[in-house]
Coordinates of C-alpha atoms in Angstrom, one line a residue:
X1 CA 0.0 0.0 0.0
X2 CA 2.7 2.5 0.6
X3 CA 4.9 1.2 -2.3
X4 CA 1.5 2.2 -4.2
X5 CA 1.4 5.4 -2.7
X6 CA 5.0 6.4 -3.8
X7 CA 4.2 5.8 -7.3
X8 CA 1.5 8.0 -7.6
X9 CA 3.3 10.4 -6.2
X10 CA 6.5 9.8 -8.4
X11 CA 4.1 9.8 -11.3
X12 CA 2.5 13.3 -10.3
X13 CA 6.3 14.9 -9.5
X14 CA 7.4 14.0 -13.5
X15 CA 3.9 15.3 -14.7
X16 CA 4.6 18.3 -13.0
X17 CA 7.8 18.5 -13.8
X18 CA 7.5 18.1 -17.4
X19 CA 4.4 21.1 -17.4
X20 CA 6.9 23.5 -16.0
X21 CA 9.8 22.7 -17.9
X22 CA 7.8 23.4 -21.4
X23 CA 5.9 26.8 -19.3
X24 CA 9.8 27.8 -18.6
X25 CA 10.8 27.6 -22.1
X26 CA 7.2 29.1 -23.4
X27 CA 7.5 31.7 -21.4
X28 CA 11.1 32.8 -22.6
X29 CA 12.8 32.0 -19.1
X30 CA 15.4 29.7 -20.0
X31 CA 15.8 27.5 -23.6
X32 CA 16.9 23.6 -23.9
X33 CA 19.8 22.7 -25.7
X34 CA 19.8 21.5 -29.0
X35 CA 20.8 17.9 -28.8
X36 CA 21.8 16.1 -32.2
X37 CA 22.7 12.2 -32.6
X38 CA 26.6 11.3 -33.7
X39 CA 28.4 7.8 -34.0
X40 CA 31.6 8.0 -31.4
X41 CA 34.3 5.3 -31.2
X42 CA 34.0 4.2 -27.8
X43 CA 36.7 1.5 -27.5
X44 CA 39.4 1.0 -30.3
X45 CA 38.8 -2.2 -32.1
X46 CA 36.0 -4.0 -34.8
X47 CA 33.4 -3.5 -32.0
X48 CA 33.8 0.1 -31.8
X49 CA 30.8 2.5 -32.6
X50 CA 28.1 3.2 -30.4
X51 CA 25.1 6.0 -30.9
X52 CA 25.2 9.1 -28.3
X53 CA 23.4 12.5 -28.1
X54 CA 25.2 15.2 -27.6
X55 CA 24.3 19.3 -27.8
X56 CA 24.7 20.6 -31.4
X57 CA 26.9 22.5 -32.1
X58 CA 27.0 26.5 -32.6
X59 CA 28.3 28.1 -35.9
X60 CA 31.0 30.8 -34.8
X61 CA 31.8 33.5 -36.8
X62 CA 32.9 32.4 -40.3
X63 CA 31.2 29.1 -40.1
X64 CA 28.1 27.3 -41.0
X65 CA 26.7 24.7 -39.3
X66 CA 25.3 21.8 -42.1
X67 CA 22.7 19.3 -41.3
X68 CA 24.6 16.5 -42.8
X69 CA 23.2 14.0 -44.9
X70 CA 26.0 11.9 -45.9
X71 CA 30.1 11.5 -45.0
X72 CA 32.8 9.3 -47.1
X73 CA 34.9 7.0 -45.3
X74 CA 38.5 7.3 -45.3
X75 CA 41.9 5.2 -44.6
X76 CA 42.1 7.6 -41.0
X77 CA 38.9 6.7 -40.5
X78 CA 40.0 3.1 -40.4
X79 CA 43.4 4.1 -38.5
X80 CA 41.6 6.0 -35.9
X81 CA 39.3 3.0 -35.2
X82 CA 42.2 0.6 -34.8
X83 CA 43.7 2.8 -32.4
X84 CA 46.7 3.3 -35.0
X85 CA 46.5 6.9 -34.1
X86 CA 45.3 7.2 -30.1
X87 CA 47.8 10.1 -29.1
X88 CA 45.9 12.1 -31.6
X89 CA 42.2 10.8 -31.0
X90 CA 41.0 10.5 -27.4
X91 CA 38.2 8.3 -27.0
X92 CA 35.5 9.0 -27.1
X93 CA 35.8 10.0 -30.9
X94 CA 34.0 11.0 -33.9
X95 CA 35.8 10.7 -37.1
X96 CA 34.4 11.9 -40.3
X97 CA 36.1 14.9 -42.2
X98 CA 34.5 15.4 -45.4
X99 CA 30.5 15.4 -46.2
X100 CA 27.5 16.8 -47.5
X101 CA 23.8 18.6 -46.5
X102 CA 22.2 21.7 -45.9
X103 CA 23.6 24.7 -44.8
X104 CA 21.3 25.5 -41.5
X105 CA 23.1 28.3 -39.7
X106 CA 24.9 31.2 -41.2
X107 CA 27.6 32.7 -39.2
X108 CA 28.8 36.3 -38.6
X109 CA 30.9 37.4 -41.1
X110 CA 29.9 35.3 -43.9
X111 CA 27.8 36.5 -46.7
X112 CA 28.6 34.1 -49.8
X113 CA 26.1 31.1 -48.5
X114 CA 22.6 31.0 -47.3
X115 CA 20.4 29.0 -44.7
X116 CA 19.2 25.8 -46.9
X117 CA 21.4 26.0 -49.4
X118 CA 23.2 22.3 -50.5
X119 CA 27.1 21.9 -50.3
X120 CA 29.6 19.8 -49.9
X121 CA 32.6 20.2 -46.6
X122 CA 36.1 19.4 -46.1
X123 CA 36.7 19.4 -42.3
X124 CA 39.6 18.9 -39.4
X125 CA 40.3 16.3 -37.6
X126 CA 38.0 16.9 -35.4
X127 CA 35.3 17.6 -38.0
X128 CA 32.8 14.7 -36.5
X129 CA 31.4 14.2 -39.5
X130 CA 29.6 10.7 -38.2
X131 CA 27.4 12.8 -36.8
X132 CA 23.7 15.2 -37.8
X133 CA 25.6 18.3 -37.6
X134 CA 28.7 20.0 -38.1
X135 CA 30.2 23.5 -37.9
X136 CA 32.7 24.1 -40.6
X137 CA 34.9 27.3 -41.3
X138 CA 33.1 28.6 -44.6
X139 CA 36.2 28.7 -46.7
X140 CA 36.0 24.9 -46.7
X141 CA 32.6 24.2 -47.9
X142 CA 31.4 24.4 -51.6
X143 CA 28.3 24.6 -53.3
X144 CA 26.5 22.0 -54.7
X145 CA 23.8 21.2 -57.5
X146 CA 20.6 19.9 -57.0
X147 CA 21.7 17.2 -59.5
X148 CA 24.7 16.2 -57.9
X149 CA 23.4 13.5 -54.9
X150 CA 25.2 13.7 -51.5
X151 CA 26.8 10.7 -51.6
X152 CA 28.8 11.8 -54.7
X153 CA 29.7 14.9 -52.8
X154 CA 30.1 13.3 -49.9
X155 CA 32.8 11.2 -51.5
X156 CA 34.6 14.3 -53.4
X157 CA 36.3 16.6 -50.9
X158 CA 39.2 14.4 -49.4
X159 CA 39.8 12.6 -52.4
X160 CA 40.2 15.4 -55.5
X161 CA 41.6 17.7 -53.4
X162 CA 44.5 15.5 -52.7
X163 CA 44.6 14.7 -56.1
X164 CA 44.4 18.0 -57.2
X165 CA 47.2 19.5 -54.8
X166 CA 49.6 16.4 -56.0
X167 CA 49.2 16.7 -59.7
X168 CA 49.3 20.3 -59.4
X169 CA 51.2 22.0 -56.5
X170 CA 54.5 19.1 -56.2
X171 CA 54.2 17.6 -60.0
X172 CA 55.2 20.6 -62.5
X173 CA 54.0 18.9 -65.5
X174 CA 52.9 19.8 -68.7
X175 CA 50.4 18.2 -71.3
X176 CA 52.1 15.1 -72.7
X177 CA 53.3 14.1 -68.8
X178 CA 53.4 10.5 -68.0
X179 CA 52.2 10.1 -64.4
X180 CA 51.8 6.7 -62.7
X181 CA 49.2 6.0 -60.2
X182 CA 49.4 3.2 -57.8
X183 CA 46.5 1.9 -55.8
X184 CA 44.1 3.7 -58.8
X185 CA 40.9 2.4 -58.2
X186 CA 40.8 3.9 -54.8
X187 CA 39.0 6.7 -54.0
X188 CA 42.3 8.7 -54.4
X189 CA 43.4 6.8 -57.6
X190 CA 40.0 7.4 -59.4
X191 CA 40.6 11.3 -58.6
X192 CA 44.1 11.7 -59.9
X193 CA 42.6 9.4 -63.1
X194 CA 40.4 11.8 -63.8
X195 CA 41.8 15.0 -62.9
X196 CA 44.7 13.9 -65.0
X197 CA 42.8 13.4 -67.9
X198 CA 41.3 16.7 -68.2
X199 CA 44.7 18.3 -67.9
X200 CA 46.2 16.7 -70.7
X201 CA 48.5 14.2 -69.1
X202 CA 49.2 10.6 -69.5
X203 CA 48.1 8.6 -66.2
X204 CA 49.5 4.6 -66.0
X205 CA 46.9 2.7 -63.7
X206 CA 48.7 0.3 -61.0
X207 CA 46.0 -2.1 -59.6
X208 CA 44.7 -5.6 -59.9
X209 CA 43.5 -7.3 -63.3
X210 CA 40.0 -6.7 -62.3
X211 CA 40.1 -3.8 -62.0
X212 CA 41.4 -2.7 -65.3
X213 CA 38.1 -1.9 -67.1
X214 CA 37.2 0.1 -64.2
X215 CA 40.3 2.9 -64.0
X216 CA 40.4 2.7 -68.0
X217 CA 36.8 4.3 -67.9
X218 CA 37.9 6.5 -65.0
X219 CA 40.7 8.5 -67.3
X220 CA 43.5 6.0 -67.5
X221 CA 45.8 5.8 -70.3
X222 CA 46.6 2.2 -69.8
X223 CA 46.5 -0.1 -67.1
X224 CA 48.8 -2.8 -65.9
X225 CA 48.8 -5.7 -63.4
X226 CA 51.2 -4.3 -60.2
X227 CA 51.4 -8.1 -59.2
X228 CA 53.7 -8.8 -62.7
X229 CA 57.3 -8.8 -63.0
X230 CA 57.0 -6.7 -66.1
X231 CA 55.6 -3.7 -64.9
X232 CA 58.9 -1.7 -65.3
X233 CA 59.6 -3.4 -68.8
X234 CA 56.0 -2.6 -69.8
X235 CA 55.8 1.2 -68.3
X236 CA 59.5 2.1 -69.6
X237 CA 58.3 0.5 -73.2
X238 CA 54.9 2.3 -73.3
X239 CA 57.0 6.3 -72.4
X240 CA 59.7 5.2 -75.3
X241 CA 62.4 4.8 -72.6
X242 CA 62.3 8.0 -70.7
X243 CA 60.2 7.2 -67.8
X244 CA 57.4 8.6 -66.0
X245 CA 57.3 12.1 -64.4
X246 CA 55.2 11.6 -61.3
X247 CA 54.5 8.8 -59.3
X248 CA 51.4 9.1 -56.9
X249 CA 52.1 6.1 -54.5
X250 CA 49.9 5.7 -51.8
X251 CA 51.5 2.3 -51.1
X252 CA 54.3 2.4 -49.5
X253 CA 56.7 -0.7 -48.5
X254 CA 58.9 -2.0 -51.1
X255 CA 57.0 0.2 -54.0
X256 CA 58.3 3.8 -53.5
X257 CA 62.6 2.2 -54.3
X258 CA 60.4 0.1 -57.7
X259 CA 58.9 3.7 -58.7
X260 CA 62.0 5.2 -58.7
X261 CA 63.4 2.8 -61.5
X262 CA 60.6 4.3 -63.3
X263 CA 61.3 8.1 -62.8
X264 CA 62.5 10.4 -65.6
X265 CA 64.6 12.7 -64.9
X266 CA 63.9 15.1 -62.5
X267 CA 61.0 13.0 -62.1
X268 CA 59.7 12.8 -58.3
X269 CA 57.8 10.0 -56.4
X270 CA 55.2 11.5 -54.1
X271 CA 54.6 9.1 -50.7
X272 CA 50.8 9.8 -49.1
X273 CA 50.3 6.6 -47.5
X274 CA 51.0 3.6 -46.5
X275 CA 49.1 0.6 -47.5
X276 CA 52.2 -1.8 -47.7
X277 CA 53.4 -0.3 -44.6
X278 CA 56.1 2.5 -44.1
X279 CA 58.6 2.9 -47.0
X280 CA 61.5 0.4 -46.6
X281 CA 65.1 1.0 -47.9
X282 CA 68.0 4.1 -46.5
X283 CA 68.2 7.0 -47.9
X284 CA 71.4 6.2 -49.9
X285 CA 70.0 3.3 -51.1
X286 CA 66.7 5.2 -52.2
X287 CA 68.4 7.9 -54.0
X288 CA 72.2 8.0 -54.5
X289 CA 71.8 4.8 -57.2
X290 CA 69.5 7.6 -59.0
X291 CA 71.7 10.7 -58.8
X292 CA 72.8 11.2 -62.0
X293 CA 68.4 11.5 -62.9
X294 CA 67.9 14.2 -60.4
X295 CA 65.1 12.9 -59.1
X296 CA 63.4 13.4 -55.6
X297 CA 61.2 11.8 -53.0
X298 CA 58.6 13.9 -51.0
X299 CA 55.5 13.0 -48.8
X300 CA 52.0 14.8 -49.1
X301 CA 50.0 15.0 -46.2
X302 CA 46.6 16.5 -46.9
X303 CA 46.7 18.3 -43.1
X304 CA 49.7 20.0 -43.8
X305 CA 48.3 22.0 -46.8
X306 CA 45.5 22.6 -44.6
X307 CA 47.5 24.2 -41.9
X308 CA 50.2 25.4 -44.0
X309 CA 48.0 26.8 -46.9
X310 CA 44.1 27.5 -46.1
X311 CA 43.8 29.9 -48.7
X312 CA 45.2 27.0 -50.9
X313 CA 43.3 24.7 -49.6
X314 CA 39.9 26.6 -50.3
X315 CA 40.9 27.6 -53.7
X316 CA 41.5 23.7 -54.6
X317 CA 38.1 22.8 -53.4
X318 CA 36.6 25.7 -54.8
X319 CA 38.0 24.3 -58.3
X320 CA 36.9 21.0 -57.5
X321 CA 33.5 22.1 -56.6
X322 CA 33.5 23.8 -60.0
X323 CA 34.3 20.4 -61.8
X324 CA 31.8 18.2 -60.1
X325 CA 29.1 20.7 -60.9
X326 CA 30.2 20.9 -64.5
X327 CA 30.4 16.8 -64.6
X328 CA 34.1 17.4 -65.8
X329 CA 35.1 14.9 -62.7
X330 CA 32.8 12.1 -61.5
X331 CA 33.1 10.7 -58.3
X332 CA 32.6 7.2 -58.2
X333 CA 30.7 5.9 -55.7
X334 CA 31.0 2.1 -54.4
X335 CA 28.5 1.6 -51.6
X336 CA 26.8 3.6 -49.2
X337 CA 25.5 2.4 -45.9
X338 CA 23.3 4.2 -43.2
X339 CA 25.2 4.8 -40.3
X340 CA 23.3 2.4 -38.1
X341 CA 25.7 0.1 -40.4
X342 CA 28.6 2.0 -40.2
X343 CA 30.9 -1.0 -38.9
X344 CA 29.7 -2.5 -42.3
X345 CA 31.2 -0.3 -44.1
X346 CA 34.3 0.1 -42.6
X347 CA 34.9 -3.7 -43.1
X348 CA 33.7 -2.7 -46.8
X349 CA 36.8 -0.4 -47.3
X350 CA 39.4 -2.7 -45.3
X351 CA 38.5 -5.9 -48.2
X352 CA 40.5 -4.1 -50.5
X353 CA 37.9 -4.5 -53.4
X354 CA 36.5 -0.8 -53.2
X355 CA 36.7 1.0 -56.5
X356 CA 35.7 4.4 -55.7
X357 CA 34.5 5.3 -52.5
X358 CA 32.7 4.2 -49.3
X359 CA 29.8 6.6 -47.8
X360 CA 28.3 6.9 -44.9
X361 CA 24.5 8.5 -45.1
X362 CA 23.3 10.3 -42.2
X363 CA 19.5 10.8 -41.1

């Protein structure tokens, strides 16, 4: 009987407490937070994500917040989850640094975007694009057409703009270039395909057999198997002896001391990942057997020429933005999973058999 009691008492305290909560807020005398849902990385490992609500975020001056709709994975995505890169991601974490939506808040001091308007983001990284919301300095968000879905947005930012700052910022070439591209049906791979292709210059695909039809229709020039002994015989044959002038290598291991073999002169290998695992071999044995080509090794980290070059950065995407509208580049897409199933697709990108890229959609 007094256990009965209690709960109708218990009952009339939350009724009462709810009425004057929403009176409070009616009448003007204090407002609730904004709470938005986001996918966090709660312990490192395959069993990682879980779903939490946290306050949305506030767009401060020069930023708009987005509703996002969709987000692409990417390899430090992957690392992030594995715990490859815990000194620089404290749990919990919410990865995600390039999407797409709705522009829903307009803040002070910008005046080139509008509340509703679609576009596509490039973020930090600490963007938290696995989440409804994100605020994004507005120098790193692009407009989009109402033709152009989110997803392919979603998976355009990260992947042309490195492309775009490789071919164009380190390469120095010139229509006619011979550039190879290792790892080319990648989300990367497919970029620097295509981007290559508008510019005038010769791109050699580097991937599996399978895959061949794939990056030929994505911009290649030719494409050859990386797993044959005669890569170098068939790449120096195809440039009439001379070599390639650019290698995108994204690879790693073993591969960046075989691209150099393949190097004109004053060609350069650029390093931007490392699939193989770091880059294996001295310094004198990397470059004094190539001395007399003048040729160079360098690594490209996309953060960098965010820290380093913002301006750059914006311009780039701005550029990019400007293709993808005029279907001059044309992101290709592989799967997209809701992000209730976002494990999925990290498995998805780790099999190795992407072509394109993986995206996350967001409700």
């Amino acid at each position: 009987m007094i256990l009965f009691f209690m709960t109708i008492n218990l009952t009339e305290f939350i009724r009462w407490r709810d009425n004057n909560l929403q009176r409070n807020v009616k009448d003007g005398r204090f407002k609730m937070t904004p709470m938005m849902k986001v996918t966090a990385i709660m312990p490192y490992g395959d069993d990682a994500f879980d779903e939490l609500r946290i306050p949305r975020p506030v767009a401060a001056e020069g930023q708009l917040l987005i509703r996002n709709r969709a987000t692409g994975v990417n390899n430090i995505d992957l690392m992030i989850r594995r715990g490859e890169l815990a000194q620089a991601a404290s749990l919990p974490f919410i990865p995600g640094v390039e999407g797409a939506g709705f522009v829903e808040t307009v803040g002070a001091g910008v005046s080139e975007f509008e509340v509703g308007q679609r576009v596509m983001w490039f973020g930090p990284f600490t963007a938290g694009g696995y989440g409804q919301f994100v605020c994004i300095d507005a120098r790193y968000v692009a407009p989009i057409g109402e033709e152009i879905t989110f997803s392919a947005a979603a998976a355009t930012p990260v992947a042309y703009v490195t492309a775009h700052h490789m071919l164009f910022n380190y390469g120095r070439l010139r229509a006619g270039s011979w550039v190879l591209v290792r790892s080319a049906a990648g989300g990367v791979g497919v970029a620097a395909l295509q981007i290559a292709r508008n510019a005038g210059f010769r791109a050699i695909a580097l991937t599996d057999k399978a895959k061949h039809d794939f990056v030929l229709a994505n911009g290649a020039f030719a494409a050859f198997d990386y797993k044959e002994s005669a890569v170098f015989d068939q790449a120096m044959q195809l440039t009439g002896g001379r070599g390639v002038e650019l290698c995108l290598n994204a690879v790693g291991g073993s591969t960046i001391a075989e691209d150099l073999l393949l190097l004109s002169p004053m060609g350069q290998v650029i390093s931007f990942g490392h699939l193989a695992g770091p880059p294996t071999g001295s310094a004198a044995d990397l470059l004094m057997t190539h001395f007399t080509k003048s040729v160079g090794i360098r690594v490209s980290d996309i953060y960098t020429y965010y820290q380093a070059d913002p301006q750059g950065l914006s311009a780039t995407l701005s550029s990019v933005a400007t293709d993808l509208r005029a279907g001059r580049i044309v992101p290709q897409v592989f799967d997209v999973q809701p992000i209730a199933t976002v494990a999925r697709a990290h498995a998805i990108l780790e099999t190795g058999t992407v072509r394109g890229k993986v995206v996350i959609s967001i409700d």
